[in-house]
Amino acid sequence: MSLSIHDVRLPDGRTSTVHVEGNRIAEIGRRREADVVLDGRGKALIPGFVNAHTHAAMALLRGYADDMPLQEWLSTRIWPAERKLTPEAVYWGTKLACLEMIKSGTTCFNDMYFHMDRAAKAVEESGIRGVLSEGFIDRFDRARAEEQFRRARAVVRAIEGMRCDRVVPALGPHAIYTVSADSLREMRRWSDESGYLIHLHVSETKAEVDGARKDHGKAPVEYLDALGVLGPRVVAAHSVWLEEPEVRTFASRGVAVAHCPVSNMKLAVGRAMPLAAMQAAGVTVSLGTDGPA
């Protein structure tokens, strides 16, 4: 399958023709015959967007609960609904989200949810790229942790078994208030052995920060660093309530932040005040939607 886009504006300001063979740009400049020809006049060609933090299958829960702060939203509406989601529902919810992302120009997304082996099938069929992590929550219970690790390993094997270079497994410890220290350390060891990303929520709310100081005597970033979790394969979603020493820690460890401004406002968790400090310190800051709900 070949595609030519004529007279389209390129990122460097030039207007030219772009010819695509399969999924690769084959030539820029010369007009060639193609299976599909698009008129690019008045349009701009840009790289695809990356949604750096989302829960794609929550497309099924869009509008289900509004005008609530995060914890009330989760505990009274979202978590009870999610307990009823089947693997098939996650497949269709993810497929809907993939379609919506493609229509918006998003070509890759970093996702954390449940039944991610079924989500992977939806990603494969949609033609988009996905970095998929099975949500890991052990609630500080050893038996539950063992069961969660079995599930996460099964999902990773299923995704790898697809042999689709557009679908990549990752590790998804939910947050420090839902995952034990032992499990977080094990996630880091697993990441070191496999090269998988670690995708987790960090300092999304002030309550999370206050709870960490009460339970561990440290802010969330300090706690994760003390456990040895932080490194260049970590994507920290939200990072709203960071202090300057934590920003410096992120920069020195090579942690990337997924900033989710619309979600932060909708759920009243606050404005990410250290955003400019993170950028000044050299922290990679990306954008995420945090899911359609």
Phi, psi and omega in degrees: 000126179240153183218134173237132177247114186268143169055047181254147180280129182266165181302333180274004177098344179288158170249127186202186176252136178244127180248130183242133173244119184065241178245024180235141171287117185268328184198147173236123176129295186275137175283133181226160175293146181209159177294324180230132178238128179245142175273112183265008182298133180079008181236160179242141177257121182230161176299153179295147177284154174241124176269104193278349176204117178205168172232083197300319185294349176291002168306330180289343184251014180302128177076005184290329181212119181234164175058044176226145171290163191308304187296320177294318179301314180291306191287328184263338184235307191285307182300318176300322179291320182295331179297342181262357182286132178266163174305322180293323177295320178295322177302309184289323177297319178293321181295320176298315180297321178300316178300315181294321179293317179300318180295335180269000181090011176273125185246354179209143178216151180250112194239145172227122177195204183244159181055047187287347171294325176284324175299322180299322178298319178296320179295315180302315182289335185276340180087359180272172174258142179220137171250110197242125178236132175287123180301128185246117178224112180256350180050035173064027180246122186298317181296319178294323179299316179299318178294320180294322177294320176301315180295315181297319180293322178297320180294316178301315179299320181295317180292315178298325181293341177291334181053046177246117186289354176271349184241117188237132177282152173218175181251135190234060172296124192299304184188168182290341181269001177233353185231134183287161178300318180299318180291322178296319177296319180295323176299318179295318178299318179298317178298319179298321182287325190255336186083006180290148171293152168251123186241116182211163176273135181224127172050048179285324183231159175295325179299323177297316180295314179298319179295321179295318179295323179290315186278327188238352183072015182215153170291161185306316181293318177300317181296312179298322180292321178296329178282349182081019185280325190287145178178182186289353176261012182259130171250115183260108181283141175080281180052047183282319191253053178267146170259165188303320177299327179290323175300316179296324177296314177303315182297316183290330180271350180079021180288139175260143181251134172257106183273128186236073189296321183292316177298317180301322180285316183300320185260011171058035179275344177120171178267137182287084185299325182279014185303311180296323179294321178297315180295319180295327181280351179092014175288133175290118180245121180244176182246140175224162180262337184067017174100151184293342181283000000 
